Coordinates of C-alpha atoms in Angstrom, one line a residue:
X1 CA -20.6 1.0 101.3
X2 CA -21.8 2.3 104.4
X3 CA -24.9 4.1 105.2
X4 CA -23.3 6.9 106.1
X5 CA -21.4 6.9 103.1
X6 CA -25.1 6.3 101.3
X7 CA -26.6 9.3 102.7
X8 CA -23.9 11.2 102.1
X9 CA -24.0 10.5 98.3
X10 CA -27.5 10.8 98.2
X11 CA -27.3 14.4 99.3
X12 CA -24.2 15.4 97.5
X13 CA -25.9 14.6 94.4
X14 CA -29.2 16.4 95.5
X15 CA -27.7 19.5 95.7
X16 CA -25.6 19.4 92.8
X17 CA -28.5 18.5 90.6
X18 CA -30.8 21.4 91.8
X19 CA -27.8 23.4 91.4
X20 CA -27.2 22.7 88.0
X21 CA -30.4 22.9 86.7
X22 CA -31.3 26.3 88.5
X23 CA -33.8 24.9 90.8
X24 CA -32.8 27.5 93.7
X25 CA -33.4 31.4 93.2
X26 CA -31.8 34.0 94.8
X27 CA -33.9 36.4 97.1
X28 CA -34.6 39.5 96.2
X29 CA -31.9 42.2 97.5
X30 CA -33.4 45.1 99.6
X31 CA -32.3 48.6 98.2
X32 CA -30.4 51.3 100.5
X33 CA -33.6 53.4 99.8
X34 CA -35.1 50.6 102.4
X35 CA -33.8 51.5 104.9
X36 CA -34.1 54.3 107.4
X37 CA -31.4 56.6 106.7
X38 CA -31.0 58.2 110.5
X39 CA -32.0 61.5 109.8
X40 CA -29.9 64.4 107.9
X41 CA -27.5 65.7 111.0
X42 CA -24.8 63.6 110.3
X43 CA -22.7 65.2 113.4
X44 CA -22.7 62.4 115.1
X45 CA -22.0 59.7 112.4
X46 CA -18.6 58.3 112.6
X47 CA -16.1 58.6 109.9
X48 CA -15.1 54.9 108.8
X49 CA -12.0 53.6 107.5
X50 CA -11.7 50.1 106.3
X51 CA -7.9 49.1 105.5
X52 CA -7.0 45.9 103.8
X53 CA -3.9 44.1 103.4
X54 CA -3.4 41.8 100.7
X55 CA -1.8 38.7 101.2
X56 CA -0.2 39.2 104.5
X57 CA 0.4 36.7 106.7
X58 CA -1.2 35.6 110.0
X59 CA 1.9 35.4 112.2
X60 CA 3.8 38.8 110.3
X61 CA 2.9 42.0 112.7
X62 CA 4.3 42.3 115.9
X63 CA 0.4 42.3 117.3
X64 CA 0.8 38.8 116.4
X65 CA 3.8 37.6 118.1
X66 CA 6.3 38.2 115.1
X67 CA 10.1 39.1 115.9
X68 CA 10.9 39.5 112.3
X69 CA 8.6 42.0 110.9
X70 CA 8.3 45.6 112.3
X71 CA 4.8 47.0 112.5
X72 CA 5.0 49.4 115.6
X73 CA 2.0 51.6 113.7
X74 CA -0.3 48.8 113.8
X75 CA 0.7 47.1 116.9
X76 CA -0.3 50.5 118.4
X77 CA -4.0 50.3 116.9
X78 CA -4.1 47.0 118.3
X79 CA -3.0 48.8 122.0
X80 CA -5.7 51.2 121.5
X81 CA -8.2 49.2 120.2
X82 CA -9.8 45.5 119.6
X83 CA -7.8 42.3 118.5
X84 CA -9.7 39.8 117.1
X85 CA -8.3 36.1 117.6
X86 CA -10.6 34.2 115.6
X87 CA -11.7 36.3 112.3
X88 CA -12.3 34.6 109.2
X89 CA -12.6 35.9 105.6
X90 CA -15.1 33.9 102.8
X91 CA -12.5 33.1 100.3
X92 CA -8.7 31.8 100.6
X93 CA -8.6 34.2 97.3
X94 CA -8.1 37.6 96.6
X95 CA -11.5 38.6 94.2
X96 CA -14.0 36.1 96.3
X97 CA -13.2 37.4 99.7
X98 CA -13.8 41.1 98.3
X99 CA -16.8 40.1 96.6
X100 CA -18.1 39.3 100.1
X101 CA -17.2 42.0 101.7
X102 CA -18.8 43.9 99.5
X103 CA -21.8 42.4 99.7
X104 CA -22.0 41.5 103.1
X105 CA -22.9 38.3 101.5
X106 CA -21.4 34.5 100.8
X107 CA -20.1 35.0 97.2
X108 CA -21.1 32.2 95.9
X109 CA -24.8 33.0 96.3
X110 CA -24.4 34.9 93.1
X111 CA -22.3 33.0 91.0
X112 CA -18.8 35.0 92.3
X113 CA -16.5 31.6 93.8
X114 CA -13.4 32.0 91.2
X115 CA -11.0 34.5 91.0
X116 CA -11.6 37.0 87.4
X117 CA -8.2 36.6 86.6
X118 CA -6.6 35.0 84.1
X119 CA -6.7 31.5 83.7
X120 CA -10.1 31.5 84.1
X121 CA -13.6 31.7 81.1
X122 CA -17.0 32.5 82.0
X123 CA -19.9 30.1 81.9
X124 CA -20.6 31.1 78.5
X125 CA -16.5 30.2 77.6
X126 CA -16.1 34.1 77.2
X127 CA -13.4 35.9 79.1
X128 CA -12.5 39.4 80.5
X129 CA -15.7 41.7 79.9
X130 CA -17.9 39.1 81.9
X131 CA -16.0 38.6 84.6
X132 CA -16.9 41.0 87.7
X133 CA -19.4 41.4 91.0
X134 CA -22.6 41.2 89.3
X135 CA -24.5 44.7 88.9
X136 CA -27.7 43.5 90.1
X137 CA -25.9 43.1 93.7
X138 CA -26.1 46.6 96.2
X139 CA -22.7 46.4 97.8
X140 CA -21.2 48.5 100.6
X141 CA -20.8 52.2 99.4
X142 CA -24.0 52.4 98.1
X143 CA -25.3 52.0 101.4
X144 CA -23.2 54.3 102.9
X145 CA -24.1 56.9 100.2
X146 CA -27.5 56.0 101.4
X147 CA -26.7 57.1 104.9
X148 CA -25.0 60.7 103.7
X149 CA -21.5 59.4 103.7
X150 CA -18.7 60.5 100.8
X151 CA -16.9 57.6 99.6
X152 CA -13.9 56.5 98.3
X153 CA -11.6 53.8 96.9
X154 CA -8.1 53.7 96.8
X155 CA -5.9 51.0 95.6
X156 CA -6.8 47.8 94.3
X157 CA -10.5 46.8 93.0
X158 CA -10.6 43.6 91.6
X159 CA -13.8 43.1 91.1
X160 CA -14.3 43.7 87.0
X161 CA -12.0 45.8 85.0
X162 CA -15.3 46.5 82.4
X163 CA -16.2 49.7 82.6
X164 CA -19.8 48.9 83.6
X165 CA -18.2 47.2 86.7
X166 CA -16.2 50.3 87.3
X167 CA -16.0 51.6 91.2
X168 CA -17.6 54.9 90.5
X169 CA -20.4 53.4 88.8
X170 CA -21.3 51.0 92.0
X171 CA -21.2 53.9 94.6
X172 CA -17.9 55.2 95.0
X173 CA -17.8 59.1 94.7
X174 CA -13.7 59.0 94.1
X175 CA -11.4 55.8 92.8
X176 CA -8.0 56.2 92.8
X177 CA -6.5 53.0 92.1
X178 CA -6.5 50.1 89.7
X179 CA -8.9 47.7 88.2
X180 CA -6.9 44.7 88.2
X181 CA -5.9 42.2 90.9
X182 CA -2.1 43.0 90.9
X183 CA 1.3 45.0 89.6
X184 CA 3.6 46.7 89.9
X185 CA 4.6 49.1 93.1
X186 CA 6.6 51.6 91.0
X187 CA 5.2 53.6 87.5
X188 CA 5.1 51.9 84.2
X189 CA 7.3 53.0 81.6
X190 CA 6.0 55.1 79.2
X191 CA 7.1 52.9 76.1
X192 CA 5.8 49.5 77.7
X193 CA 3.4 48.5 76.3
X194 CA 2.8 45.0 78.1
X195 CA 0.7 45.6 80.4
X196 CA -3.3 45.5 80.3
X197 CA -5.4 48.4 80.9
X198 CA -6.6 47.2 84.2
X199 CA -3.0 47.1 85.6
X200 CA -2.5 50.8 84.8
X201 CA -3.5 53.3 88.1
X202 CA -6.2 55.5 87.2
X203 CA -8.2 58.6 89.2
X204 CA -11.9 59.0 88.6
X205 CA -12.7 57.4 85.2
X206 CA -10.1 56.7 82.4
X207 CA -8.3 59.1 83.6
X208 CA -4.7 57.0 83.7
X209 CA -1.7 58.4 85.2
X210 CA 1.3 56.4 86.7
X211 CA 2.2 57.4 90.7
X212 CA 5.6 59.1 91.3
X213 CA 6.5 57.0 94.4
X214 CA 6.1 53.8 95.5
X215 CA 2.8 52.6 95.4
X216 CA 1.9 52.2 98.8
X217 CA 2.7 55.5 100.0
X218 CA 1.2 56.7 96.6
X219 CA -2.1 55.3 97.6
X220 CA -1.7 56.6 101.3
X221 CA -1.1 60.4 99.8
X222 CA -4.4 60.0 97.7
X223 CA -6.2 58.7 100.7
X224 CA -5.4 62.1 102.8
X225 CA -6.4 64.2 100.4
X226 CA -9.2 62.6 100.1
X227 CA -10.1 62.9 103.9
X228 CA -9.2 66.7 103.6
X229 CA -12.0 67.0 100.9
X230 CA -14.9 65.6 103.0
X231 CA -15.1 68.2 105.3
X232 CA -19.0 68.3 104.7
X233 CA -19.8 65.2 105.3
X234 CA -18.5 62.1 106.7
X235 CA -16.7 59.9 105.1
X236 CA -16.2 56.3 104.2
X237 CA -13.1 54.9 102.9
X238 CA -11.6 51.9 101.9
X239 CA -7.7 51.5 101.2
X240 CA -7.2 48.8 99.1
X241 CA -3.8 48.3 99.3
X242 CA -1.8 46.2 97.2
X243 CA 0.8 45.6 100.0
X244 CA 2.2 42.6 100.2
X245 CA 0.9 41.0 97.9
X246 CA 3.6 39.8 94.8
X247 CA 5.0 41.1 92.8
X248 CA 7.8 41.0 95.6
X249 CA 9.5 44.9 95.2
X250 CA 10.4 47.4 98.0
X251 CA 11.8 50.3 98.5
X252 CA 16.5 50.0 99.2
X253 CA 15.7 52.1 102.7
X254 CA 13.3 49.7 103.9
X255 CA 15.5 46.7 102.8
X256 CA 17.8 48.1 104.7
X257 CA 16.4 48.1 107.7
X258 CA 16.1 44.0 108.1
X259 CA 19.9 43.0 107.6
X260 CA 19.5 39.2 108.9
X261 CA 17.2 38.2 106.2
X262 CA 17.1 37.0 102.9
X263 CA 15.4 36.3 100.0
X264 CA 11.6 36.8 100.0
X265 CA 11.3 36.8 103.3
X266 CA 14.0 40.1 103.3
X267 CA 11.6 42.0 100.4
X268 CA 8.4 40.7 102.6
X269 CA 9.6 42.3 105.9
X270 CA 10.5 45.5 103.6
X271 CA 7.2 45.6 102.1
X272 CA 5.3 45.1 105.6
X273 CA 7.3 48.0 107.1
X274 CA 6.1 50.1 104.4
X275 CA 2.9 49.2 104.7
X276 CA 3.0 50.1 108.3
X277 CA 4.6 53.4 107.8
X278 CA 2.1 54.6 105.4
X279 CA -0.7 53.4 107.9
X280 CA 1.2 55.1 110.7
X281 CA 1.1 58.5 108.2
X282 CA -2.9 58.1 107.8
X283 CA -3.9 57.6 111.6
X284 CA -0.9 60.6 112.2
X285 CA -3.3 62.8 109.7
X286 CA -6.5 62.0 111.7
X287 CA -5.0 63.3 115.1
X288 CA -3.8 66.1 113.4
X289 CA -7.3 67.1 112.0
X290 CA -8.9 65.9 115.5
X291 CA -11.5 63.0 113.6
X292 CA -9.4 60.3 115.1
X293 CA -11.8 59.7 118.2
X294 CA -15.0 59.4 116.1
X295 CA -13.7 57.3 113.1
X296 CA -14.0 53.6 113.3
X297 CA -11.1 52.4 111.7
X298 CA -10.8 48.5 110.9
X299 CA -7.2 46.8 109.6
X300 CA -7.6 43.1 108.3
X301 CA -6.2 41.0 105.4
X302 CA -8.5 39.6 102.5
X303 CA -6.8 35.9 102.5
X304 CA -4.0 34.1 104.7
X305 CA -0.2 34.5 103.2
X306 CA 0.7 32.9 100.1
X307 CA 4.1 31.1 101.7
X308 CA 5.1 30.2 98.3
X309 CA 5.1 33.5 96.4
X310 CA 6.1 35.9 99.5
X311 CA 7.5 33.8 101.8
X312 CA 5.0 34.4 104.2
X313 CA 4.2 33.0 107.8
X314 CA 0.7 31.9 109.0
X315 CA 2.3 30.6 112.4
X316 CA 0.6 28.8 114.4
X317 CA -2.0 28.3 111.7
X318 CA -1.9 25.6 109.0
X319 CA -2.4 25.6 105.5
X320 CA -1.8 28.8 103.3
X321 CA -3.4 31.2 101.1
X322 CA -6.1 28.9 98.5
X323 CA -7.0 26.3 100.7
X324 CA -9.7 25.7 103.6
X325 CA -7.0 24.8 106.4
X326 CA -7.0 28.3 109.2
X327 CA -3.6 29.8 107.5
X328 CA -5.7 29.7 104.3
X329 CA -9.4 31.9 105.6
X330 CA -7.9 33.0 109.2
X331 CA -6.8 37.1 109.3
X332 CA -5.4 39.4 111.4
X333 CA -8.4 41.9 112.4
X334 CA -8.3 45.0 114.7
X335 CA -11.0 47.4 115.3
X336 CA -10.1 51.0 116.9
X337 CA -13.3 53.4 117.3
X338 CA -11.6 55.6 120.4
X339 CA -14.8 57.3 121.6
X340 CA -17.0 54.1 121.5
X341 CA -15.3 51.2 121.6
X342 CA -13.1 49.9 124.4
X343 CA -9.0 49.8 124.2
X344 CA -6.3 47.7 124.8
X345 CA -8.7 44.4 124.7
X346 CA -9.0 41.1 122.7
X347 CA -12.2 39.5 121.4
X348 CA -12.2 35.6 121.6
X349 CA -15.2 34.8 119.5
X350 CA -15.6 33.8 116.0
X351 CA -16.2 36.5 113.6
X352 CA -16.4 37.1 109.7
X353 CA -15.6 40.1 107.1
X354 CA -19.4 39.3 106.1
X355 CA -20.5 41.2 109.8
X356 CA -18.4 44.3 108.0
X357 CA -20.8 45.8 106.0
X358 CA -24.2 45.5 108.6
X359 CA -21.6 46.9 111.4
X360 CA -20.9 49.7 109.4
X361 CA -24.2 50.7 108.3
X362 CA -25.4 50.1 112.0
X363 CA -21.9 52.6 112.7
X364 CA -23.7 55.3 110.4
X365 CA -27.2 55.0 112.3
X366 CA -28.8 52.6 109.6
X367 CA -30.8 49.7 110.1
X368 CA -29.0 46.4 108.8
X369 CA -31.8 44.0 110.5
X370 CA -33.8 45.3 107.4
X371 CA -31.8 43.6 104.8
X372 CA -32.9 40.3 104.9
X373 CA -30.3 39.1 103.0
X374 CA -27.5 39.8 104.6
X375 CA -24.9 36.7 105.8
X376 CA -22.7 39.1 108.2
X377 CA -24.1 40.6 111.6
X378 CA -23.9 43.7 113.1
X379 CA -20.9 43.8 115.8
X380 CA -21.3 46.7 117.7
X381 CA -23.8 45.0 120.2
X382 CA -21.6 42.3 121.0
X383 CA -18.6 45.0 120.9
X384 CA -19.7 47.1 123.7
X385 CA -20.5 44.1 126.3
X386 CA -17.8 41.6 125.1
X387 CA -20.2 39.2 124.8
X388 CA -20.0 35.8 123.0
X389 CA -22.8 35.5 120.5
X390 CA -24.8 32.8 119.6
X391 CA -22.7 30.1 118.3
X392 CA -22.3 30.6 115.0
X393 CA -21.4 28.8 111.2
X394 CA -19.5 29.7 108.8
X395 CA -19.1 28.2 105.4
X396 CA -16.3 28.2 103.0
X397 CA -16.4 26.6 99.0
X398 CA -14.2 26.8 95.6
X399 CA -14.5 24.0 93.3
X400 CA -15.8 20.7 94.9
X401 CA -13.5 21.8 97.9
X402 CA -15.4 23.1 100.9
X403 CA -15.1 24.1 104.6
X404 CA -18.0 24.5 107.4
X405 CA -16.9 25.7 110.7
X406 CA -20.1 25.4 113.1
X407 CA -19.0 26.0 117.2
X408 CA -15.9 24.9 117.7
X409 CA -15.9 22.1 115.1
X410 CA -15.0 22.1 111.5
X411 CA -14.9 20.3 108.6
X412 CA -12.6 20.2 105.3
X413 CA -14.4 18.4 102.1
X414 CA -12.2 17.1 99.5
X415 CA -12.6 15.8 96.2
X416 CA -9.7 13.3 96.4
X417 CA -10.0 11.7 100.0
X418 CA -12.0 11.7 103.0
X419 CA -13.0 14.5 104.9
X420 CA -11.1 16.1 108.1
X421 CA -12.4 17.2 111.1
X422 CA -11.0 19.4 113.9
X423 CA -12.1 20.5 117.1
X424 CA -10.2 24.0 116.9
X425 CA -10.4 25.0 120.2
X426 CA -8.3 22.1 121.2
X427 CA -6.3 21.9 117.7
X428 CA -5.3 25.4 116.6
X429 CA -3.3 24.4 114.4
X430 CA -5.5 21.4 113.2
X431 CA -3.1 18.5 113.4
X432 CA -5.5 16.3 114.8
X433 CA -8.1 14.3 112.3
X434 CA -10.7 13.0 114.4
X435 CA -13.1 12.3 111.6
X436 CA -13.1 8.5 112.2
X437 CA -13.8 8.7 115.7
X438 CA -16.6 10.7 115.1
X439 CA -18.6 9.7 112.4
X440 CA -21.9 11.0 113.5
X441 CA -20.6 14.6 114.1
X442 CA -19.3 14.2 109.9
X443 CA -22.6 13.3 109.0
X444 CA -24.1 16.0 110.7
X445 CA -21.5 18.8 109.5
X446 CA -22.1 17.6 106.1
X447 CA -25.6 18.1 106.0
X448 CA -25.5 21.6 106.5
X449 CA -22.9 21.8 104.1
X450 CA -24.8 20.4 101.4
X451 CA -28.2 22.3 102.9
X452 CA -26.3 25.7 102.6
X453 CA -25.1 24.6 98.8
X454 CA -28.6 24.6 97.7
X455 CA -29.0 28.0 98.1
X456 CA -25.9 28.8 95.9
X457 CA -25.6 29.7 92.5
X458 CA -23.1 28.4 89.9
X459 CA -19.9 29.7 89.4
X460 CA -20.4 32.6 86.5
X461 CA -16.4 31.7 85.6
X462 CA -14.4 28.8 86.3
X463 CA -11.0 27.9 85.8
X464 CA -8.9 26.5 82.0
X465 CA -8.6 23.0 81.7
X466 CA -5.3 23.3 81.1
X467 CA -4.8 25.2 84.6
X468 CA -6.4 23.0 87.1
X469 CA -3.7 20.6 87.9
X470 CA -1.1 23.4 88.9
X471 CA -4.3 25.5 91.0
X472 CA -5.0 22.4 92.9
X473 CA -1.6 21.5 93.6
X474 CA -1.0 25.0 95.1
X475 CA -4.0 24.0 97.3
X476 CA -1.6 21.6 99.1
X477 CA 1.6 22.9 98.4
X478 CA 2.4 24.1 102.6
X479 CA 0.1 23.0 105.3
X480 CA 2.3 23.8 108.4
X481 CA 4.4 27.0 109.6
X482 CA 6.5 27.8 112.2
X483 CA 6.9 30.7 114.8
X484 CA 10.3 33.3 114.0

């Protein structure tokens, strides 16, 4: 055994053992009512839009160099605003990434690593109820509530179907949507009775009532009339969509529109371009009412494309939706804010959904350097000058898997062989292991790896027994795409 190797042991097992017996405590989370609230004329506060996709893949919107897919809506917020080539979400999982969103913290600080779905038992070996972003944890609207904003979620939560978990009990004024993580894009039948109570859409609280359309343009109507009721105020929104995530259904007028394909990859191109038309609809609706100039609007994904269940392409990234490889934690990620930011311009630089929440409460004249807990930054400095920031880590973890991305360097952890490493700005598409060849740089990666565990907490849920051999063979079911 090597020293290297030694070391490497030695501080592995440190942290797992102060993990495990609780030796690390969380910090204490400052309040909204911390911070300075920038005054009551809200005139000049931006309306905010945050838009997620779920389980799209890198390469599939024309912005991104695809000749398949059709997304001339979004391709045209791209024009108008800022692409980002190198932004990176905290999980390679639906629930996870959310969570940090959120939070504007790494999710695994508070327990929140696994996806509450299925599959899965809390630390206690209960299921369901206990399964959810923990309450003690101030997450995005209530800040923005805190800064005299209205707020609203529409489409898919995900993060607890309890009701004490419920979105308009953690700071959303109006929920429109579902509790659960997936289903269905058209209504329920009224006799079937196989579907939980999370799947089922609901306005407000228990209030349950089925869409009459297709979901995404179900979720785009509700998110309008929304925007029409905040005339007082301004407004932050977040449209959850379900689009494209599985199951894979779309509407016969959309399928129509991509003769050449098949399969999957036919519904997935379908469901895109819906997902696109509906988007086109919502920033149509802003211009109309004459906000569109003074509402930051941000479009991003919360995992890479699950090439297995939607056929989709994370060209020229490897890897796929689950696992630490780019195509698993890279997005697509545009920012439009007409009146601020600048247009028609691309932003090299790393970048994470954590910086989402501070940038927004910075957007709504808050302070965000006053929460000291806070993982994310605030990207509205580096915005206006197009500046690269300080270099920067980032830090990914599910199970004994992990990721640490510090500069241009990063570093996959295994349980089951030696680690990778990858210089991405040469390797894009991380074909390259040069961990041999650099054996100090792994040493060094590792240690703030296994420094930055210590401060997390232990999963609250973690996945059946009897499910672990088919989860961790979807971590390496695809690990290279290529361009249409």
């Amino acid at each position: 055994m090597t020293i290297i190797t030694k070391r490497l042991l030695q501080a592995y097992f440190l942290a797992i053992l102060l993990t495990v017996f609780g030796k690390v405590a969380g910090a204490k989370v400052i309040t909204p009512d911390a911070m300075m609230m920038g005054g009551a004329d809200h005139s000049d506060k931006p309306n905010i839009i945050l838009i997620l996709a779920d389980d799209a893949g890198y390469h599939d919107f024309g912005f991104h160099g695809s000749r398949t897919m059709l997304t001339p809506n979004l391709d045209r917020l791209a024009e108008h605003g800022i692409l980002f080539e190198q932004a990176y979400v905290t999980a390679a999982v639906c629930g996870p990434s959310r969570a940090g969103i959120l939070t504007g913290r790494y999710q695994q600080k508070f327990g929140y690593e696994e996806n509450n779905v299925p599959g899965y038992m809390s630390a206690s070996g209960l299921t369901g109820d206990d399964m959810g972003l923990p309450l003690e944890e101030t997450i995005l609207p209530q800040y923005m509530k805190s800064l005299g904003y209205s707020t609203a979620l529409v489409g898919k939560w995900h993060q607890g179907h309890a009701d004490r978990f419920h979105p308009t009990k953690r700071g959303f004024d109006y929920f429109y949507g579902f509790r659960g993580g997936a289903r269905s894009y058209y209504a329920f039948g009224e006799n079937n009775q196989n579907h939980r109570q999370e799947d089922y859409i609901e306005e407000g609280f228990r209030v349950f009532n089925e869409p009459s359309k297709y979901l995404t343009s179900a979720f785009v109507d509700k998110a309008i009339n929304f925007i029409d009721s905040s005339d007082a105020s301004p407004f932050f929104l977040f449209l959850s969509l379900t689009a494209v995530h599985s199951p894979m259904e779309a509407e016969k007028s959309d399928l129509a529109k991509f003769p050449q394909l098949v399969g999957k990859r036919k519904t997935l191109a379908a469901m895109t371009f819906s997902m696109d038309k509906a988007i086109g609809r919502l920033l149509k609706h802003l211009d109309s009412r004459g906000i569109r100039e003074n509402t930051l609007i941000v479009f991003t994904n919360d995992n890479g494309g699950p090439s297995d269940q939607n056929a989709s392409n994370n060209a020229p990234l490897s890897g796929t939706k689950a696992n630490h490889l780019e195509g698993g934690i890279r997005v697509p990620f545009i920012v439009s804010w007409p009146s601020v930011l600048s247009k028609n311009t691309k932003y090299r630089y790393p970048i994470s959904t954590l910086d989402l929440l501070p940038t927004f409460i910075a957007a709504g004249h808050g302070e965000p350097d006053k929460l000291i807990t806070l993982d994310g930054i605030n990207l509205l400095p580096i915005l206006h000058s197009n500046q690269e920031p300080a270099i920067r880590t980032f830090f990914w973890k599910k199970e004994n898997r992990a990721a640490i991305r510090d500069g241009d360097w990063k570093l996959l952890r295994y349980p089951d062989r030696p680690a990778e490493l990858y210089n991405l700005k040469h390797d894009l598409s991380e074909t390259q292991n040069v961990a041999r060849k650099k054996t100090l740089l792994v040493e060094s990666l590792y240690k703030k790896l296994f420094t930055w565990e210590l401060g997390l907490q232990r999963p609250k849920w973690q996945l059946k027994r009897e499910y672990e051999g088919k989860a961790m063979e979807r971590m390496d079911n695809f690990r290279y795409h290529t361009l249409d």
